[in-house]
Backbone as a ProteinNet text record, in pm:
[ID]
protein_1_A
[PRIMARY]
YQANLVDSVSDAIISTTPELIVKSWNRAAVRLYGWTAEEAVGNEITGFLHSEYAGTTRDDLVRRLFEKDFVEAQAIHTGKAGNRLHVVVRIAVVRDGKGGVSETVGIVTDVTERRQAEKRTRLMDGIETFRLSFGQMHHARCNYLQTGIFKAFIYLTDEILLYAIRF
[TERTIARY]
6002.6	6114.1	6263.3	6264	6425.4	6455.7	6354.8	6395.8	6412.1	6347	6356.8	6485.6	6517.2	6621.4	6761.2	6770	6835.3	6886.4	6783.3	6778.5	6789.4	6805.1	6806.6	6934.7	7051.6	7157.8	7249.3	7375.5	7449	7554.3	7573	7672.7	7614.2	7668	7600.2	7611.6	7471.9	7483.1	7434.4	7464.5	7483.5	7456.1	7347.8	7363.6	7347.2	7422.8	7461.2	7456.9	7442.5	7446.1	7584.3	7566.8	7708.4	7792.3	7752.8	7795.2	7793.7	7774.9	7831.6	7712.7	7591.5	7495.6	7430.9	7408.5	7364.5	7187.6	7161.1	7049.2	6979.9	7034.6	6982.5	7083.9	7077.9	7131.2	7065.3	7122.6	7031.6	7044.3	6979.2	6989.7	7155.6	7241.1	7324.6	7423.8	7427.8	7475.1	7438.6	7383.2	7309.2	7392.1	7386.5	7446.4	7622.3	7655.4	7800.1	7858.4	7796.6	7852.7	7798.3	7637.5	7575.2	7521	7510.1	7405	7291.3	7174.2	7042.1	7035.8	6948.5	6945.9	6894.4	6806.3	6789.8	6885.2	6985.7	7103.4	7176	7188.1	7278.2	7244.2	7100.2	7017.6	7005.5	7070.1	7059	7199	7275	7422	7524.9	7638	7726.3	7797.6	7850.7	7883.2	8039.2	8138.7	8224.7	8227.1	8136.4	8126.5	8109.5	8052.3	8073.5	8109.3	8150.9	8217.2	8343.3	8431.9	8584.8	8649.4	8742.3	8806.4	8952.7	9031.6	9157	9170.8	9240.1	9213.1	9402.5	9439.5	9515	9586.1	9718.9	9769.4	9722.8	9614.4	9556.4	9487.1	9411	9354.3	9169.3	9116	8955.8	8936	9034.1	9002.2	9031.4	9156.9	9201.8	9108.1	9028.2	8912	8822.7	8770.3	8611	8677.5	8767	8840.4	8841.5	8883.3	8881.2	8745.8	8617.2	8513.9	8429.4	8486.8	8375.4	8455.6	8578.8	8647.4	8589.4	8618.8	8607.9	8465.2	8390.9	8242.6	8259.7	8388.1	8370.1	8543.4	8511.6	8610.8	8571.8	8728.9	8729.3	8859.3	8848	8945.2	8921.8	9004.5	9036.3	9045.7	8965.7	8983.9	8946.1	8963.1	8959.6	8870.7	8692.6	8616	8591.7	8571.5	8560.3	8389.2	8335.9	8200.8	8148.1	8013	8003.6	8070.5	8037	8151.5	8296.2	8321.4	8482.1	8576.2	8448.1	8534.3	8591.9	8701	8775.9	8745.2	8703.6	8594.8	8714	8772.8	8833.1	8737.2	8718.7	8633.9	8687.2	8585.2	8605.6	8497.1	8543.3	8445.5	8440.1	8317.2	8323.1	8179.5	8224.7	8149	8146.8	8008.1	7948.7	7900.9	7892.8	7869.6	7691.7	7575.5	7491.4	7487.9	7449.1	7431.7	7301.6	7264.4	7101.1	7131.9	7003.8	7016.2	7069.9	7144.2	7219	7363.3	7418.1	7550	7592.2	7502.6	7544.2	7503.4	7601.5	7579.9	7476.8	7380	7276.2	7259.9	7381.3	7440.9	7527.5	7575.3	7639.4	7617.9	7625.9	7620.4	7739.3	7721.4	7812.9	7810.4	7851	7848.7	7991.3	7953.9	8057.9	8040.8	8196	8153.3	8272.3	8237.6	8316	8413.1	8533.3	8602.6	8726.7	8673	8771.2	8764.7	8685.5	8750.5	8807.6	8810.4	8905.3	9068.6	9057.6	9156.7	9271.4	9169.1	9179.4	9259.8	9186	9239.8	9356.7	9388.4	9497	9592.7	9589.7	9670.1	9707	9630.5	9655.9	9725.7	9718.1	9756.1	9894.2	9959.3	10068.2	10161.4	10063.7	10177.7	10169.2	10095.5	10114.1	10199.3	10226.9	10321.1	10477.1	10469.6	10599.7	10644.6	10543.2	10570.1	10647	10563.1	10587.8	10779.3	10771.6	10900.4	10996.3	10990	11081.1	11112.5	10993.2	10983	11086.7	11072.2	11144.2	11291	11360.4	11471.7	11552.2	11483.8	11503.6	11511.6	11436.3	11472.9	11568.2	11596.3	11712.1	11849.6	11866.5	11954.7	12015.6	11879.9	11901.9	11937.9	11900.1	11933.9	12084.9	12121.5	12293.5	12361.9	12287.9	12382.3	12381.5	12286.1	12276.1	12400.2	12382.6	12490.9	12618.3	12665.6	12771.5	12837.3	12721.4	12736.5	12797.1	12707.6	12704.3	12861.8	12872.2	12998.1	13130.6	13119.5	13211.6	13205.9	13105.4	13095.2	13142.9	13139	13196.4	13350.5	13375.9	13547.9	13578	13536.6	13580.1	13616	13467.8	13514.3	13584.2	13620.3	13753.1	13838.7	13873.7	13998.3	14028.4	13927.9	13923.5	13946.8	13901.8	13914.8	14090.7	14154	14269	14353.5	14331.2	14408.3	14445	14287.8	14301.3	14374	14351.4	14426	14585.6	14642.6	14761.1	14818.9	14748.7	14792.8	14799	14716.1	14772.5	14840.6	14859.1	14995.7	15109.7	15091.3	15243	15249	15178.4	15217.2	15184.7
7961.5	7827.1	7854.3	7977.4	8071.4	8068.1	8092.7	8106.5	8008.6	7917.9	7847.3	7729.2	7751.6	7676.4	7760.4	7893.7	7939.7	7912.6	7899.5	7832.2	7723.4	7626.7	7486.6	7448.4	7529.1	7490.5	7506.1	7410.2	7415.1	7508.8	7607.1	7709	7847.3	7928.7	8051.2	8157.7	8210.9	8279.3	8439.2	8486.5	8642.7	8762.7	8852.6	8942.1	9093.6	9177.3	9307.6	9404.6	9514.2	9647.2	9675.1	9749.5	9758.2	9876.7	9896	9952.7	9860	9742	9602.8	9614.5	9729.8	9655.5	9537.9	9469.6	9314.4	9391.3	9262	9283.7	9109.8	9032.2	8898.8	8819.5	8748.8	8643.4	8482.4	8384.4	8280.5	8192.1	8081.5	8024.6	7983.5	7879.4	7887.3	7995.1	8104.3	8230.3	8223.2	8197.9	8220.7	8089.7	7977.1	7890.1	7904.5	7936.1	7975.8	8108.8	8177.2	8297	8333.6	8312.9	8339.8	8472.9	8553.7	8665	8611.4	8655.2	8610.7	8722.1	8719.5	8788	8925	8940	9092.9	9164.5	9067.6	9152.3	9178	9079.5	9140	9229.1	9195.5	9273.9	9391.9	9523.4	9630.7	9726.3	9598	9692.8	9628.7	9729.7	9702.2	9563.9	9534.5	9366	9376.4	9463.5	9488.3	9553.3	9603.1	9661.2	9543.1	9439.8	9335.2	9216.4	9174.9	9045.9	9085.1	9060.8	9067.3	8969	9007.4	8907.6	8926.8	8804.4	8821.2	8751.4	8773.3	8730.3	8662.8	8552	8481.2	8550.1	8670.3	8727.4	8819.9	8890.1	9005.2	9077.9	9203.7	9278.8	9259	9340.9	9322.7	9439.9	9574.4	9639	9608	9508.8	9493.8	9391.6	9288.3	9217.8	9267.1	9400.3	9420.4	9522.8	9595.3	9639.1	9536.5	9420	9311.8	9305.1	9242.5	9229.7	9325.1	9402.7	9520.9	9553.5	9488.5	9525.6	9366.3	9247.3	9165	9071.7	9123.4	9054.9	8948.8	8900.5	8769.7	8749.9	8706.3	8696	8548	8487.3	8349.2	8368.2	8367.3	8387.3	8278.7	8266	8194.1	8301.3	8280.6	8411.6	8325.3	8383.1	8366.9	8473.8	8415	8533.4	8513.7	8590	8600.4	8565.2	8491.7	8489.2	8553.5	8580.8	8655.6	8620.7	8514.6	8454.3	8477.8	8489.3	8529.3	8399.8	8299.6	8177	8217.5	8174.2	8207.6	8097.2	8117.9	8027.5	8030.6	7948.4	7949.3	7902.4	7982.7	8005.4	7989.7	7940.3	7995.1	8085.2	8217.3	8299	8310.9	8315.3	8342.7	8426.6	8535.7	8632.5	8669.5	8707	8759.5	8873.5	8936.1	9086	9055	9160.1	9132.2	9250.5	9297	9389.3	9447.2	9525.5	9553.3	9620.6	9607.3	9613.4	9743.6	9831.2	9944.9	9919.7	9791.7	9752.2	9831.8	9868.6	9926	9810.5	9790.6	9718	9737.4	9637.3	9629.2	9563.6	9463.6	9410.8	9307.9	9260.6	9131.4	9033.6	8915.1	8791.4	8663.7	8643.3	8579.7	8437.7	8368.3	8231.8	8163.2	8128.3	8099.6	7982.7	7870	7778.3	7726.3	7702.1	7672.1	7530.5	7587.3	7472.9	7436.3	7497.3	7495.9	7344.3	7258.4	7142.1	7044.5	7127	7033.6	7059.5	7227	7284.3	7228	7192.8	7127.4	6986	6927.3	6785.9	6776.3	6852.1	6910.4	6919.1	7012.3	7028.7	6931.8	6830.9	6734.1	6640.7	6602.9	6512.4	6545.7	6698.4	6759.7	6721.4	6765.2	6743.3	6597.9	6480.9	6333.1	6289.1	6359.1	6324.4	6369.8	6515.3	6543.3	6462.3	6409.2	6327.6	6190.3	6132.4	6003.6	6048.4	6193.5	6158	6187.9	6256.9	6236.6	6119.8	6040.5	5937.5	5824.1	5829	5756.8	5775.1	5882.1	5983.5	5947.5	5949.4	5921.4	5786.7	5699	5548	5526.5	5589	5532.8	5571.3	5731.3	5762	5674.3	5653.9	5533.1	5414.2	5365.4	5208.1	5198.9	5334.5	5350.2	5376.7	5442.8	5500	5351.6	5275.4	5126.7	5044.2	5020.1	4960.5	5062.2	5131.9	5206	5133.7	5164.1	5133.6	4987	4891.2	4757.7	4706.1	4769.8	4743.1	4791.3	4882.1	4965	4893.9	4823.9	4729.5	4608.5	4543.5	4435.4	4438.3	4553	4571.8	4595.1	4653.6	4647.1	4509.7	4430.5	4263.9	4214.3	4233.4	4179.4	4233.2	4322.9	4398.7	4349.2	4330.1	4294.2	4142.2	4094.2	3911.4	3879.8	3981.8	3950.6	3984.6	4088.9	4146.9	4045.5	3993.7	3874.5	3760.4	3710.1	3611.5	3590	3756.1	3785.6	3799	3835.7	3860.5	3703.1	3607.6	3492.8	3410	3430.7	3410	3391.2	3527.5	3604.7	3526	3482	3443.1	3251.6
8157.1	8201.5	8231.5	8160.8	8162	8338	8386.5	8501.4	8585.3	8580.3	8654	8606.1	8469.3	8418.4	8504.2	8523.2	8556.6	8728.4	8784.3	8949	8953.5	8875.1	8897.9	8826.7	8802.3	8747.7	8885.1	8869.4	8988.5	8993.5	8896	8884.6	8904.9	8979.6	8969	8867.7	8838.4	8722.2	8761.5	8730.9	8779.9	8662.4	8672.1	8560	8597.8	8545.7	8604.4	8490.4	8499.5	8453.9	8380.6	8238.2	8230.1	8330.5	8443.8	8550.1	8683.3	8651.2	8714.6	8850.1	8867.1	8917.8	8897.7	9002.6	8981.7	8971.5	8840.8	8784.9	8859.1	8847.4	8895.3	8962	9025.9	9128.9	9168.7	9079.4	9090.8	9202.2	9230	9381.9	9405.7	9319.5	9321.1	9370	9330.7	9370.7	9529.6	9562.1	9688.6	9811.8	9728.5	9783.5	9780.3	9678.4	9681.4	9737	9720	9806.1	9962.8	9942.8	10117.1	10098.8	9987.3	9973.7	9943	9965.9	9939	9775.6	9734.7	9616.2	9595.3	9729.6	9812.6	9829.7	9887.5	9928.1	9841.2	9709.1	9624.5	9503.4	9426.1	9370.8	9399.7	9272.5	9326.2	9385.2	9380.8	9448.3	9349	9363	9304.9	9285.8	9223.3	9292.3	9302	9257.8	9313.8	9462.4	9512	9632.7	9776.3	9716.8	9849.6	9799.3	9677	9630.2	9588.8	9703	9649.2	9608.9	9511.8	9406.8	9390.8	9368.7	9372.3	9206.1	9116.3	8997.4	8963.6	8887.3	8867.9	8753.2	8749.1	8674.3	8600.2	8695.9	8608.5	8743.6	8716.3	8768	8729.4	8822.3	8745.1	8673.1	8685.8	8578.9	8460.4	8443.8	8323.9	8237.8	8364.4	8294	8264.6	8328.8	8256.4	8101	8136.9	7984.3	7877.8	7901.8	7815.3	7788.9	7874.8	7866.5	7735.7	7777.8	7694.9	7505.3	7538.3	7418.6	7334.7	7396.5	7348.6	7362.1	7442.4	7456.7	7534.2	7577.1	7669.8	7732.1	7885.5	7918.4	8021.9	8034	8136.2	8191.8	8337.6	8412.6	8544.4	8596.1	8734.9	8837	8981.6	9073.4	9197.3	9305.8	9427.6	9468.1	9515.7	9553.7	9721	9790.7	9904.2	9944.8	10007	10051.5	10155.9	10127.4	10275.4	10400.4	10466	10583.1	10590.4	10487.4	10469.6	10427.7	10366.6	10283.6	10171.3	10135.5	9988.3	9885.7	9801.5	9712.9	9546.7	9526.4	9397.6	9296.4	9180.9	9089.9	8928.4	8875.9	8725.1	8688.8	8626.6	8575.7	8428.9	8405.2	8235.9	8245.8	8180.8	8160.2	8020.7	7954.6	7857.9	7837.8	7754.1	7674.2	7620.9	7671.5	7592.4	7536	7417.1	7362.4	7305.8	7279.8	7244	7088.3	7030.3	6898.1	6825.2	6907	6794.2	6833.3	6922.2	6972	7085.7	7171.5	7309.6	7386.5	7513.6	7599.2	7708.4	7708.5	7766.1	7905.8	7906.8	8047.5	8047	8132.6	8131.8	8198.8	8133.2	8247.5	8274.6	8349.9	8434.5	8472.1	8447.2	8502.1	8588.3	8668.5	8792.6	8814	8836.7	8848.4	8989.5	9070.7	9211.3	9228.7	9204.9	9178.9	9306.9	9413.3	9537.2	9601.6	9561.2	9609.6	9516	9392.5	9284	9323.6	9361.1	9409.7	9486.6	9615.2	9749	9753	9629.7	9586.8	9551.6	9446.2	9348.8	9458.8	9582.1	9671.3	9742.9	9751.8	9868.4	9784.8	9646.9	9535.7	9556.4	9548.5	9536.5	9656.8	9733.7	9895.7	9941.1	9900.8	9909.7	9822.6	9665	9576.1	9652.2	9690.4	9744	9878.3	9937.1	10084.4	10016.9	9937.4	9873	9808	9770.9	9689.8	9804.8	9911.3	10030.6	10104.6	10095.7	10161.2	10071	9984.7	9881.4	9856.8	9871.2	9896.5	10011.5	10126.9	10269.6	10254.5	10188.5	10209.2	10148.8	10029.7	9927.9	10019	10102.7	10148.2	10297.3	10343.1	10495.1	10426.9	10305.6	10259.1	10259.1	10181.5	10126.4	10285.5	10358	10507.6	10565.1	10573.8	10636.8	10595.9	10446.6	10365	10388.9	10428.4	10422.2	10579.4	10677.2	10841.9	10840.3	10768	10770.8	10711.4	10614.9	10553.9	10675.9	10684.2	10785.3	10931.4	10982.6	11096.1	11051.1	10993.6	10893.4	10859.5	10816.7	10825.5	10949	11017.7	11184	11255.8	11219.5	11275.4	11243.2	11101.4	11036.7	11108.2	11103.9	11163.7	11312.6	11355	11501.8	11503.5	11419.6	11418.9	11377.7	11301.9	11227.2	11367.9	11421.2	11553.5	11670.1	11668.1	11786.2	11732.5	11643.1	11558.7	11554.2	11510.8	11508	11656.3	11777	11902.4	11939.9	11927.7	11974.8	11900	11762.9	11722.6	11786.5	11815.1	11840.9	12018.9	12112.5	12212.1	12221
[MASK]
+++++++++++++++++++++++++++++++++++++++++++++++++++++++++++++++++++++++++++++++++++++++++++++++++++++++++++++++++++++++++++++++++++++++++++++++++++++++++++++++++++++++

């Protein structure tokens, strides 16, 4: 039942040896990254899955993982087709009865759509702020111009009346 459970979840679940050789690769990992289980299992994960981590390096994460038995990080992974995926990675160490590392198990959650939605929201907020600022500037400029035109009209009217009175 565990195999069925692992294959039915929407998050990628990947297990590796302590040397980061892929031991298992569920269906969600296939959907997310594009590599089949046959292509991934038996290969070092760093050899085909390219990652960028926010504020850290892969080496630092691996060091922290083996020190603390768990890490969580935000990353950008590159899939087989070259697509960039924003993900949250949670990796735990599985220890054997003697305290040695037998494997690591990672759960990868795709947050690409959420990141894109947040980016669109920030962009729309920026556009709205610009529109409001521009609208206020435009309104102030129109008021200034209208006042200036009104003053010019009054000035011209006074000049015309004075000119008429003189003659």
